[in-house]
Every structure is written in structure tokens, then in C-alpha cells.
mmCIF file of C-alpha atoms and ligand atoms in Angstrom:
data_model
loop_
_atom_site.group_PDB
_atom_site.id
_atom_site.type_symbol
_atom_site.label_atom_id
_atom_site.label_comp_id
_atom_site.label_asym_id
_atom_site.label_seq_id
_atom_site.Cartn_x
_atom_site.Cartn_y
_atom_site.Cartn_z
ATOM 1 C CA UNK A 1 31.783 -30.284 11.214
ATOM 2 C CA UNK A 2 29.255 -30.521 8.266
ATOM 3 C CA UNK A 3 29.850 -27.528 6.739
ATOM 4 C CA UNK A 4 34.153 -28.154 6.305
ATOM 5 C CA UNK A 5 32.946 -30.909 3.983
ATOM 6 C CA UNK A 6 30.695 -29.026 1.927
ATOM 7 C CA UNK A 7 32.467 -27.416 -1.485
ATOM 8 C CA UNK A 8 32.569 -23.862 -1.872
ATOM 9 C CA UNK A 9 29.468 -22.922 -4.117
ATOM 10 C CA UNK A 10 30.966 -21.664 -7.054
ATOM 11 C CA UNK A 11 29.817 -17.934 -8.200
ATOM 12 C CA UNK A 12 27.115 -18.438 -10.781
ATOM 13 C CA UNK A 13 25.444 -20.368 -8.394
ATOM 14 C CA UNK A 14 25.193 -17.927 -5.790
ATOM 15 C CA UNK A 15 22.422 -16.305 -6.953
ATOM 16 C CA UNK A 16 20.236 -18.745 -8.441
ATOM 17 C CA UNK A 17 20.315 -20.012 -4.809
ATOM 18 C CA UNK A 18 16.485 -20.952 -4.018
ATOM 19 C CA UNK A 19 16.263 -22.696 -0.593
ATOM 20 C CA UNK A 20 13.925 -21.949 1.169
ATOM 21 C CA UNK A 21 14.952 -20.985 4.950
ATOM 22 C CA UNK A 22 11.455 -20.493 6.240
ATOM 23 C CA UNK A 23 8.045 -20.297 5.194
ATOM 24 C CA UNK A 24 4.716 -19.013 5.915
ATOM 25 C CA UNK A 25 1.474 -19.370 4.895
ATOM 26 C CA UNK A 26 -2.509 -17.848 5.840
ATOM 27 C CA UNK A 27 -5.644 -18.152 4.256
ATOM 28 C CA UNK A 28 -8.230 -15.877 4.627
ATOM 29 C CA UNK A 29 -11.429 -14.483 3.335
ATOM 30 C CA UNK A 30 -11.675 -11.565 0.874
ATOM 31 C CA UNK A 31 -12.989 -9.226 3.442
ATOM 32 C CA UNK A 32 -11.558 -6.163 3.416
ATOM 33 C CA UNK A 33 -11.002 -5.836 7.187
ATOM 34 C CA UNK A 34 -8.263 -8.641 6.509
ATOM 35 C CA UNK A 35 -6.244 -6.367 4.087
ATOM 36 C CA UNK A 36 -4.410 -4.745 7.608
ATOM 37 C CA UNK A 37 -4.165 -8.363 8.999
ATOM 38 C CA UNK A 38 -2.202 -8.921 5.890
ATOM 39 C CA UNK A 39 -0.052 -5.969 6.203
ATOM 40 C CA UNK A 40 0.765 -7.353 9.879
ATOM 41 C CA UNK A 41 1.414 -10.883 8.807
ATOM 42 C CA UNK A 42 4.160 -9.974 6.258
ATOM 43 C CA UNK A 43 5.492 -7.550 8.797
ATOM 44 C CA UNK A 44 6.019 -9.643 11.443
ATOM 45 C CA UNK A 45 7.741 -12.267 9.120
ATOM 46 C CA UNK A 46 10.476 -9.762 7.639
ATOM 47 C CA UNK A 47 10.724 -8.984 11.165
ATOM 48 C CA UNK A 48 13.451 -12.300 11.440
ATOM 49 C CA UNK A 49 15.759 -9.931 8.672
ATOM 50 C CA UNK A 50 15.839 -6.637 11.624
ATOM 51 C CA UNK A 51 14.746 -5.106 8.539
ATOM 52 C CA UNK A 52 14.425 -0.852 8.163
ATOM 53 C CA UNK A 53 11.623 1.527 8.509
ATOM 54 C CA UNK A 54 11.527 2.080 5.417
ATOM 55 C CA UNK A 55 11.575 -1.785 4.323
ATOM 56 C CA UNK A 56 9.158 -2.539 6.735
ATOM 57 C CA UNK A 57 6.942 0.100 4.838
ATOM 58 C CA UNK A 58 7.997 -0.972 1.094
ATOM 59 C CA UNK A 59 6.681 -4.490 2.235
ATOM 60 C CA UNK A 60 3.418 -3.533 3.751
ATOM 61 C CA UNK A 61 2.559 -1.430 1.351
ATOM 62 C CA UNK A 62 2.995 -3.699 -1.418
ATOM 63 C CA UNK A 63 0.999 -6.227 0.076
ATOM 64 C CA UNK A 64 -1.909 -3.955 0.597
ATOM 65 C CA UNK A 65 -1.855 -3.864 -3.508
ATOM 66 C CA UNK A 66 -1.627 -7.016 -3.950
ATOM 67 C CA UNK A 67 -4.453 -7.964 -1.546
ATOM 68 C CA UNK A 68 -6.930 -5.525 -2.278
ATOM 69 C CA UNK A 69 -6.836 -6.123 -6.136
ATOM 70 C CA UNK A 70 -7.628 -10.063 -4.975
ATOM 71 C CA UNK A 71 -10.432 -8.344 -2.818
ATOM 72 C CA UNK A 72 -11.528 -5.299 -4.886
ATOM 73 C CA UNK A 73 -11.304 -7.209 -8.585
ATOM 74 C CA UNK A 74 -10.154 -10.719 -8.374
ATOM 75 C CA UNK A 75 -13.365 -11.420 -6.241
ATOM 76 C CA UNK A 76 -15.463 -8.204 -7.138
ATOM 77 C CA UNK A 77 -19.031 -8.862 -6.192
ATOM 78 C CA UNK A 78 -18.104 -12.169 -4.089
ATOM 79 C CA UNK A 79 -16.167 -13.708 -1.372
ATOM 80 C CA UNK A 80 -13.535 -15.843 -1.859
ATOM 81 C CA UNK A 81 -10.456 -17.255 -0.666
ATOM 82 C CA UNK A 82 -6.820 -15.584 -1.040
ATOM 83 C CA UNK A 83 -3.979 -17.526 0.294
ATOM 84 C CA UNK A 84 -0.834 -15.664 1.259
ATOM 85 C CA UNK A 85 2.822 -17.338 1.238
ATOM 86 C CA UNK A 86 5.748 -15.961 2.622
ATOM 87 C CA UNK A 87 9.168 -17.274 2.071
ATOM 88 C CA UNK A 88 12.572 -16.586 3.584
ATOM 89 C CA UNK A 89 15.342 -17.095 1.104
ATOM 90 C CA UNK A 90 19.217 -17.039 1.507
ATOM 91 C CA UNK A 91 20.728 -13.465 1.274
ATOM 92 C CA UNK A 92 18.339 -12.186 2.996
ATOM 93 C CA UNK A 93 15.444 -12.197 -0.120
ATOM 94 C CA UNK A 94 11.867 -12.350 1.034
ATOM 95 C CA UNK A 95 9.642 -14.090 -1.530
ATOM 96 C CA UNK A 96 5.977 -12.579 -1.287
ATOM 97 C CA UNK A 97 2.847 -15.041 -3.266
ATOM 98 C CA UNK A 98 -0.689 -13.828 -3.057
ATOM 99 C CA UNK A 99 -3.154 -15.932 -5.429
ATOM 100 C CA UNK A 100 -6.730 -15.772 -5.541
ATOM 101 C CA UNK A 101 -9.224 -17.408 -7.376
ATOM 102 C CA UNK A 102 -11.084 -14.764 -8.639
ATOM 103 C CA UNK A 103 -12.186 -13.696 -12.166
ATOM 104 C CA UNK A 104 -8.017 -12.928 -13.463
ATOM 105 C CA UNK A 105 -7.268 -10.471 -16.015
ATOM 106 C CA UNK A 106 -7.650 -10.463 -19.655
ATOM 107 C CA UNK A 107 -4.533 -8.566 -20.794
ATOM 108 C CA UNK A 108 -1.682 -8.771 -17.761
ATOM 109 C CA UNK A 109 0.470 -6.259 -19.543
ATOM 110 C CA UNK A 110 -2.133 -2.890 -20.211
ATOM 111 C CA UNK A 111 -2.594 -4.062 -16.224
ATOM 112 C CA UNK A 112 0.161 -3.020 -15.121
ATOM 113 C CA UNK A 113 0.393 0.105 -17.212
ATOM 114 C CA UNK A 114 0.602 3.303 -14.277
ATOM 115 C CA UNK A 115 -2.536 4.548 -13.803
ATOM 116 C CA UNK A 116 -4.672 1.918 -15.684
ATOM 117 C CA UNK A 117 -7.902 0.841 -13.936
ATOM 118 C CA UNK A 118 -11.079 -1.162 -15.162
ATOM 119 C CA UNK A 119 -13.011 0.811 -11.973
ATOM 120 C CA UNK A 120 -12.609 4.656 -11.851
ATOM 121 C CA UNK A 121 -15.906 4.630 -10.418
ATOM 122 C CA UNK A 122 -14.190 3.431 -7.341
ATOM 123 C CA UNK A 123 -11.683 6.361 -6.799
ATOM 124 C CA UNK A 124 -8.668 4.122 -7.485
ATOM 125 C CA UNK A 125 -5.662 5.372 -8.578
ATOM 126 C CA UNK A 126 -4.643 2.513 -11.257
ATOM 127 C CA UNK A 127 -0.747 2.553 -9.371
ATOM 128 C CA UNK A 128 -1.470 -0.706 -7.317
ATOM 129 C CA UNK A 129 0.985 -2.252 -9.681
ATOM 130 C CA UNK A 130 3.343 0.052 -10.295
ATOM 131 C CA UNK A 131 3.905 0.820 -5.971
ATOM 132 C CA UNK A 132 4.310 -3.321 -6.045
ATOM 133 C CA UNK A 133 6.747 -2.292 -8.816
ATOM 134 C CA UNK A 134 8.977 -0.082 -7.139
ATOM 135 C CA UNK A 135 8.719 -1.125 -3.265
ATOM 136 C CA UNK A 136 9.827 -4.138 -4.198
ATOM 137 C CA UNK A 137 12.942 -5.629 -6.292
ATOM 138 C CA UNK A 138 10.451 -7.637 -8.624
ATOM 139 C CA UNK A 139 7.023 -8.673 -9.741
ATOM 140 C CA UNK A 140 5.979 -11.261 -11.517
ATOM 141 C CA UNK A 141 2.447 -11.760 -12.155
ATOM 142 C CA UNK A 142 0.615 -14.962 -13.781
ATOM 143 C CA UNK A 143 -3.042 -14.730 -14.376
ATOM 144 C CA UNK A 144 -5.801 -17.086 -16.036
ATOM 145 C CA UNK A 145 -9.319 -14.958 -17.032
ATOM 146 C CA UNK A 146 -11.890 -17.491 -15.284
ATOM 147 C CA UNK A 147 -9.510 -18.923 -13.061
ATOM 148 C CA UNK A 148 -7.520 -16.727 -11.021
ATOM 149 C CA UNK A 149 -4.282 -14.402 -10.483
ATOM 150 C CA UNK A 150 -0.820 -15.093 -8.453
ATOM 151 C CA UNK A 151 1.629 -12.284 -8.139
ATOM 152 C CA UNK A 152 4.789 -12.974 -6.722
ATOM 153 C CA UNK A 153 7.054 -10.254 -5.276
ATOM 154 C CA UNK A 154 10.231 -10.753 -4.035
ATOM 155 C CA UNK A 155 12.785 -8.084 -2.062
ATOM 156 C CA UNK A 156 16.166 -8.513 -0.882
ATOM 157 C CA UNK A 157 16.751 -6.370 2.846
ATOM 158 C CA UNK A 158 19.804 -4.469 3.301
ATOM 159 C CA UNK A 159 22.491 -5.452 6.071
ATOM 160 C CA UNK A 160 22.829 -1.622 8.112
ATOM 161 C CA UNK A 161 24.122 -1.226 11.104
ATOM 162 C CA UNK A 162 21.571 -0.425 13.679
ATOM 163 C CA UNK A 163 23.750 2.780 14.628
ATOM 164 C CA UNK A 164 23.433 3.996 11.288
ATOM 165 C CA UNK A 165 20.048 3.569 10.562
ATOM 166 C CA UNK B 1 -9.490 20.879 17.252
ATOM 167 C CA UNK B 2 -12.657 19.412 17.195
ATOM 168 C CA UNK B 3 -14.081 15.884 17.164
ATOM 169 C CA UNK B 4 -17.420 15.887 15.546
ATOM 170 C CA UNK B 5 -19.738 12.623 16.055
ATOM 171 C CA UNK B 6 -18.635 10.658 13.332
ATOM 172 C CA UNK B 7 -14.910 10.534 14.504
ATOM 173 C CA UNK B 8 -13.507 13.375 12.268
ATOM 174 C CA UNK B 9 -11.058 15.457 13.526
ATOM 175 C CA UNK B 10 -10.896 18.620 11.917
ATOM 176 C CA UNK B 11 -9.899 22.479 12.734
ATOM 177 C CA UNK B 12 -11.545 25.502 11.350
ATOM 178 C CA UNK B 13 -9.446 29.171 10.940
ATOM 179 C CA UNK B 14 -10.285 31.748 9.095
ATOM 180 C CA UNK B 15 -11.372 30.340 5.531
ATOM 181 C CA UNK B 16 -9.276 27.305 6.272
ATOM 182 C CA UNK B 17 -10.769 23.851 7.045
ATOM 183 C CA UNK B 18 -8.030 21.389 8.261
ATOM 184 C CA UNK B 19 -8.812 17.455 8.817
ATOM 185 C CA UNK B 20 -6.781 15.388 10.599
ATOM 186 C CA UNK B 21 -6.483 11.925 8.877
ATOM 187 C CA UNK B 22 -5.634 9.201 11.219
ATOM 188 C CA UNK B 23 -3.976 5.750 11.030
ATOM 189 C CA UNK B 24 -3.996 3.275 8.178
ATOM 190 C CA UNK B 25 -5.885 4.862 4.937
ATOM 191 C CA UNK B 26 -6.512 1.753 2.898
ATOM 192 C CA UNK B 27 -8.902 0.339 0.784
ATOM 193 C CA UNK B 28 -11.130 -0.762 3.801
ATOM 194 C CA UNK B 29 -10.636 2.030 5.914
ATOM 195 C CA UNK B 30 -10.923 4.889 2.569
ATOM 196 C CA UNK B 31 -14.682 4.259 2.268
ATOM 197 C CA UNK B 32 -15.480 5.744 6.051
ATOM 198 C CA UNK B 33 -12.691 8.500 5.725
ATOM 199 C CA UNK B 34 -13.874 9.425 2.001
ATOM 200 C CA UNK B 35 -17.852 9.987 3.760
ATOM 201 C CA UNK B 36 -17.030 11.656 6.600
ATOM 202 C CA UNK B 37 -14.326 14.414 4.445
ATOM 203 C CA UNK B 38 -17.345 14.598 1.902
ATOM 204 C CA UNK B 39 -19.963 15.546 4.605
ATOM 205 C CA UNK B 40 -17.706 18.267 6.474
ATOM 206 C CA UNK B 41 -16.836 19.968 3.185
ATOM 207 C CA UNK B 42 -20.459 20.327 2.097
ATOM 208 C CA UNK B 43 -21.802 21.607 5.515
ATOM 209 C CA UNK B 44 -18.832 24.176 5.846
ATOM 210 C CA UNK B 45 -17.946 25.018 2.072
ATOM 211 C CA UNK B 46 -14.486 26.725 3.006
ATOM 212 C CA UNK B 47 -12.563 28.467 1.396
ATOM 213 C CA UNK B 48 -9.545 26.415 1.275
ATOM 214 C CA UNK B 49 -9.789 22.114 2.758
ATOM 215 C CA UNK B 50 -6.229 20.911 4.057
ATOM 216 C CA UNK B 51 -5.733 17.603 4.871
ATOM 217 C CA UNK B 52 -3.113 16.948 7.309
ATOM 218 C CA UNK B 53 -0.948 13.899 7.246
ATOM 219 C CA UNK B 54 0.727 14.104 9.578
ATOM 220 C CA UNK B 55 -0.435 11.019 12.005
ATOM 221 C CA UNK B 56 -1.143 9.171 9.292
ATOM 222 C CA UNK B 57 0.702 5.681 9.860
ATOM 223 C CA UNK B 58 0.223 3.768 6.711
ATOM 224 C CA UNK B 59 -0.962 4.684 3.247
ATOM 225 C CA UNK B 60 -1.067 2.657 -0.041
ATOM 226 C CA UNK B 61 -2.638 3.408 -3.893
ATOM 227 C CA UNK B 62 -6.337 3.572 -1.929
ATOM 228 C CA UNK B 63 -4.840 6.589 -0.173
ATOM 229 C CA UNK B 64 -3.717 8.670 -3.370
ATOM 230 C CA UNK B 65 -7.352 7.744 -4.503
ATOM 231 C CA UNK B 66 -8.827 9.091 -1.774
ATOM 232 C CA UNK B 67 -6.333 12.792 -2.320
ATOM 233 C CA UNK B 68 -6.979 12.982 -5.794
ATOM 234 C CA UNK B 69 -10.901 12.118 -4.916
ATOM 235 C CA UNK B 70 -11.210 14.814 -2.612
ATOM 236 C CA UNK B 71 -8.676 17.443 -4.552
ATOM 237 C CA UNK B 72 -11.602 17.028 -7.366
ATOM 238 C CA UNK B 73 -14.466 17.253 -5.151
ATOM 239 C CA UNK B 74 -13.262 20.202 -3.756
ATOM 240 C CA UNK B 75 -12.375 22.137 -7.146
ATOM 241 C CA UNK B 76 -16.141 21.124 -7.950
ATOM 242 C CA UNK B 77 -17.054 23.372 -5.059
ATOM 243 C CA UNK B 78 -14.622 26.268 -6.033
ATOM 244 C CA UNK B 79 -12.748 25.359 -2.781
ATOM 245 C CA UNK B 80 -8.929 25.296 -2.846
ATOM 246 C CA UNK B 81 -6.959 21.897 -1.522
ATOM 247 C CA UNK B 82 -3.871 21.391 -0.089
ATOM 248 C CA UNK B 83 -1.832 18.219 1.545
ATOM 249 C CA UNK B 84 0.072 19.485 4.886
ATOM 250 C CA UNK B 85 3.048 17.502 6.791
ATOM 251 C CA UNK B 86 3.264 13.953 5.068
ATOM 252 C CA UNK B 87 5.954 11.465 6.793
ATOM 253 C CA UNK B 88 8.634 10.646 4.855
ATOM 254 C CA UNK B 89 6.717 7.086 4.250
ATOM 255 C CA UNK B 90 3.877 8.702 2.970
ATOM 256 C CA UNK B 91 5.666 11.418 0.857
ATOM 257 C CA UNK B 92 7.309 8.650 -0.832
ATOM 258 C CA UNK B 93 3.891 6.535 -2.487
ATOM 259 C CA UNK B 94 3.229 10.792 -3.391
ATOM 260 C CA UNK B 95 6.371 11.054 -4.974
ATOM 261 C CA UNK B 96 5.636 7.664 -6.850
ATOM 262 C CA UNK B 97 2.262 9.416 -8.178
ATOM 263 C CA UNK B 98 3.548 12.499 -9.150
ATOM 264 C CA UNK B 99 1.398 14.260 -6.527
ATOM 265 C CA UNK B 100 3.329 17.328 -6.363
ATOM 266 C CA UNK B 101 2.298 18.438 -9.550
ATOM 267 C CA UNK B 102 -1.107 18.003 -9.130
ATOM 268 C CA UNK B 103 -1.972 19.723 -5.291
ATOM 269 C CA UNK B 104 0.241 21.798 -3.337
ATOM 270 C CA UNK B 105 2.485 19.824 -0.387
ATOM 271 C CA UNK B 106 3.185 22.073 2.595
ATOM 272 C CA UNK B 107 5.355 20.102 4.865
ATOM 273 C CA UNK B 108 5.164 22.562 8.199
ATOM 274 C CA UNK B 109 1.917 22.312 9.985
ATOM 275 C CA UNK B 110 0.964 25.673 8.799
ATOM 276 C CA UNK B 111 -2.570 26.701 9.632
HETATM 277 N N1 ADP C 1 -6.180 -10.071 -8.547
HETATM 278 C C1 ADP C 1 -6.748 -9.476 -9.630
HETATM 279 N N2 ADP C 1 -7.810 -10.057 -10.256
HETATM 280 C C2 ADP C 1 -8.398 -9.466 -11.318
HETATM 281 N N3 ADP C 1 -7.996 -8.292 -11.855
HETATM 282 C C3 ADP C 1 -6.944 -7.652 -11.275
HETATM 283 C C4 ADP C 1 -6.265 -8.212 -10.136
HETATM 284 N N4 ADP C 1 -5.263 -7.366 -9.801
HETATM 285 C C5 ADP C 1 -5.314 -6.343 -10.668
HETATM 286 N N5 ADP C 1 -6.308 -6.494 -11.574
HETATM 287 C C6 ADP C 1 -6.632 -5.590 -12.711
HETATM 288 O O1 ADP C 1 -5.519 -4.736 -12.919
HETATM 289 C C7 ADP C 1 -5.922 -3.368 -12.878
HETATM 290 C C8 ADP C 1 -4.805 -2.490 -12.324
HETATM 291 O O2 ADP C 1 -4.536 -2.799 -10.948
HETATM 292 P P1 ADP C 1 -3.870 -1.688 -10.014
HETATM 293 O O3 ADP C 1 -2.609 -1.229 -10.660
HETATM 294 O O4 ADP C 1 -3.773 -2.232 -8.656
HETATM 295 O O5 ADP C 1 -4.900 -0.479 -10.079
HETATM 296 P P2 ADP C 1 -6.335 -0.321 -9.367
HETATM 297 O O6 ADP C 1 -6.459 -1.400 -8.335
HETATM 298 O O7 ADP C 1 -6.270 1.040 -8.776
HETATM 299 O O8 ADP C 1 -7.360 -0.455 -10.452
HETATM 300 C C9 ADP C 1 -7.197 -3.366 -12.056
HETATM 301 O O9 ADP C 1 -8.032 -2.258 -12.339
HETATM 302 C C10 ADP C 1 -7.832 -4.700 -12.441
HETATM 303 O O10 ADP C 1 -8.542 -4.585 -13.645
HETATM 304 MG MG1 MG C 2 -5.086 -1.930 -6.963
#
């Protein structure tokens, strides 16, 4: 038995515990038709965790955000390609990385301020952050003006009982 | 309720004009819904426009766009606006944006 062998991992370690236990990854065009495929994708992956309604939701809604800025901003005018990687960590942690190679932002932080938006023209709201903020347990975005943008989102599922869900 | 050409469901009583929204409202599918809102509100110029949310699966930020596009459209045109019977998915990205205090949230299907 392998696993007698192994030491117990001691407590500070737990956490910074990165395997990875699975991992996805799609490319697709910044068409906004794909935005729902995305949605699906990341779905269907958290599926593995049994995860809630309302996790299920959390996820797919975050994703929307984070796709249709690469769509709507990143690429603007233009089509280009976003690539979407999912990750299964241990303790049940989903790692979510959307990059695109679009024009990035200038100022990351005035971003992510609630309600900002460089297009009110375009009836958004300027929260596409801030739902990517609160569905999920963190956000971390990097961004390069000229280059391109990855945000990476992570979320840990809960462990319910189905009877009490 | 009625089904006009362009796939809008909608039902008219007294000054009341209710649309049904449908399925995902995103960023893709916002566009289409936005149009087809805009074009029923002009033609009938109620007195009140209610958008129920009822069988509405999925919403993200494009959605509160789209409410808060519509709310001011409608004030434009004197005509009150209201959000009826939101899931509890849905009510929470409105909760996020403060919606509450900005248009009236009925949560029965009142007519
Ligand atoms: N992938 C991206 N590429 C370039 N700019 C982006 C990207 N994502 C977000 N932004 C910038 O951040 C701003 C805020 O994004 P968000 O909170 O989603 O609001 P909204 O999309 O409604 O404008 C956008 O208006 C845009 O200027
Ligand atoms: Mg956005």
C-alpha cells in the first residue's frame, strides 16, 4: 500500500497544496455565440465535485464575465483567440484561467472598481468584475496593454449532503 | 399571452404591458432581447412595462444592463417599470447590483 508509506502532510502545507487532479482546456473564437458554450464547458467540469445549484450558477456566471470582457473589450472590433483552462485541485478547489490576446487594460485596479466601464454606450453595467468577485472565492487578474489579459478565478465547492441540499 | 413575429412573448392588461424574458440573457443573446423590448414599448406606449423573470434560466452583468437599459428607456417615455418573479439565481446578481433600490421587485406573478 503506497499511501501507508507516505508521511502525514504536516498542516501548513495543507493548503498551499497545488496538484493538479485534472485539467481541461478549449480554444475558441471570440464570437459571442461561444460565450454559452463556455458557460457549458465549465459546468460540465465542476460537474466531477456533485457541486450545488447555486455553485453551478456562481461558476457559470462568472465565466460569462470573464469571457465576454475577452470578447466585448479584449478583442473589441476583431476576432481573436481566448483559451479557457480548467483545473481540478485537491479539496475540492476549481481553478478557472481565461486569457486572451486582446488589447489588455491600462490601469487593472480603476477596472475592477463596481460599476466602472470604458463602454456605456454598450448598456453594460461595469459589475463584470465585481460578480467574478463575489461568485467566486478569488480573482486574480494580470494584464499587459498591447498584449493581452489572464484572469484567474478559483472556488472551493462545499461537501452537502444531497438530502440536505 | 401572445407571441408576436419576432419571438416576444408579452401580455397586455389594462395599462400593463408584461414581457416574458426567456432563457439565457447574456451578452450575445441581450442585443436581440434589448430590440425586440424596444420595439413593443414604442408601438404600445403603456402605462406601466413589467418584465417577468420568471423563466429566465441564466443571467450575468449583460442582464442588469439590459434592466437598467430598459428601466431608462421607459422613464424617457413617462412609462413606469417594474421586475416581476426573479429565481432565487437571478435575484442574487440583483442583489449584487443594488437593483432594489433602483426599480421595484414584485416577486408574485402579479398582473
Ligand atoms: N479582457 C479584457 N481586455 C481588455 N479590457 C478589459 C478586459 N476585461 C475587462 N476590461 C476592462 O475593464 C472594464 C470593466 O470590466 P467589467 O467589470 O466586466 O465591466 P463591463 O464589461 O460592464 O465594462 C471594461 O469596461 C474594460 O475596459
Ligand atoms: Mg464585463
Amino acid at each position: 500500500m503506497d499511501n501507508l508509506k507516505q508521511a502525514p502532510v504536516p498542516e501548513e502545507q495543507k493548503s498551499t497544496d497545488c496538484r493538479i487532479l485534472n485539467e481541461c482546456r478549449i480554444a475558441f473564437p471570440s464570437l459571442s455565440a461561444n460565450e454559452g458554450y463556455a458557460r457549458a464547458c465549465a459546468a460540465a467540469f465542476c460537474a466531477q465535485l456533485d457541486p450545488t445549484a447555486t455553485e453551478i450558477s456562481d461558476i457559470k456566471c462568472a465565466v460569462s464575465e470573464g469571457v465576454t470582457n475577452a470578447i466585448v473589450h479584449g478583442y473589441k472590433d476583431s476576432i481573436g483567440e481566448i483559451i479557457m483552462t480548467l483545473r481540478m485541485l485537491p479539496d475540492r478547489v476549481v481553478k478557472i484561467e481565461i486569457r486572451d490576446k486582446g488589447c489588455g487594460i491600462e490601469d487593472v485596479s480603476r477596472a475592477r472598481t463596481p460599476l466602472f466601464t470604458t463602454d456605456p454606450a454598450g448598456e453594460r453595467s461595469g459589475m463584470g468584475f465585481t460578480v467574478m468577485e463575489s461568485f467566486m472565492d478569488s480573482l486574480r487578474v494580470l494584464s499587459n496593454p498591447g498584449k493581452g489579459t489572464k484572469i484567474t478565478m478559483t472556488k472551493k465547492f462545499s461537501l452537502i449532503p444531497r438530502n440536505r441540499r | 399571452m401572445q407571441t408576436n413575429e419576432r419571438g416576444l412573448r408579452w401580455l397586455e392588461t389594462g395599462g400593463s404591458l408584461t414581457v416574458y424574458l426567456e432563457g439565457d440573457i447574456d451578452h450575445h443573446s441581450a442585443q436581440t432581447i434589448r430590440s425586440r423590448i424596444d420595439t413593443k414599448l414604442f408601438l404600445t406606449r403603456p402605462e406601466e412595462l413589467v418584465l417577468d423573470l420568471s423563466r429566465v434560466n441564466f443571467m450575468d452583468s449583460a442582464g442588469l444592463g439590459l434592466i437598467l437599459g430598459r428601466f431608462t428607456k421607459a422613464s424617457e417615455l413617462g412609462v413606469g417599470f417594474r421586475l416581476s418573479s426573479p429565481n432565487r439565481h437571478i435575484q442574487k446578481i440583483l442583489d449584487l447590483a443594488g437593483m432594489e433600490r433602483i426599480v421595484p421587485i414584485t416577486a408574485a406573478r402579479s398582473v
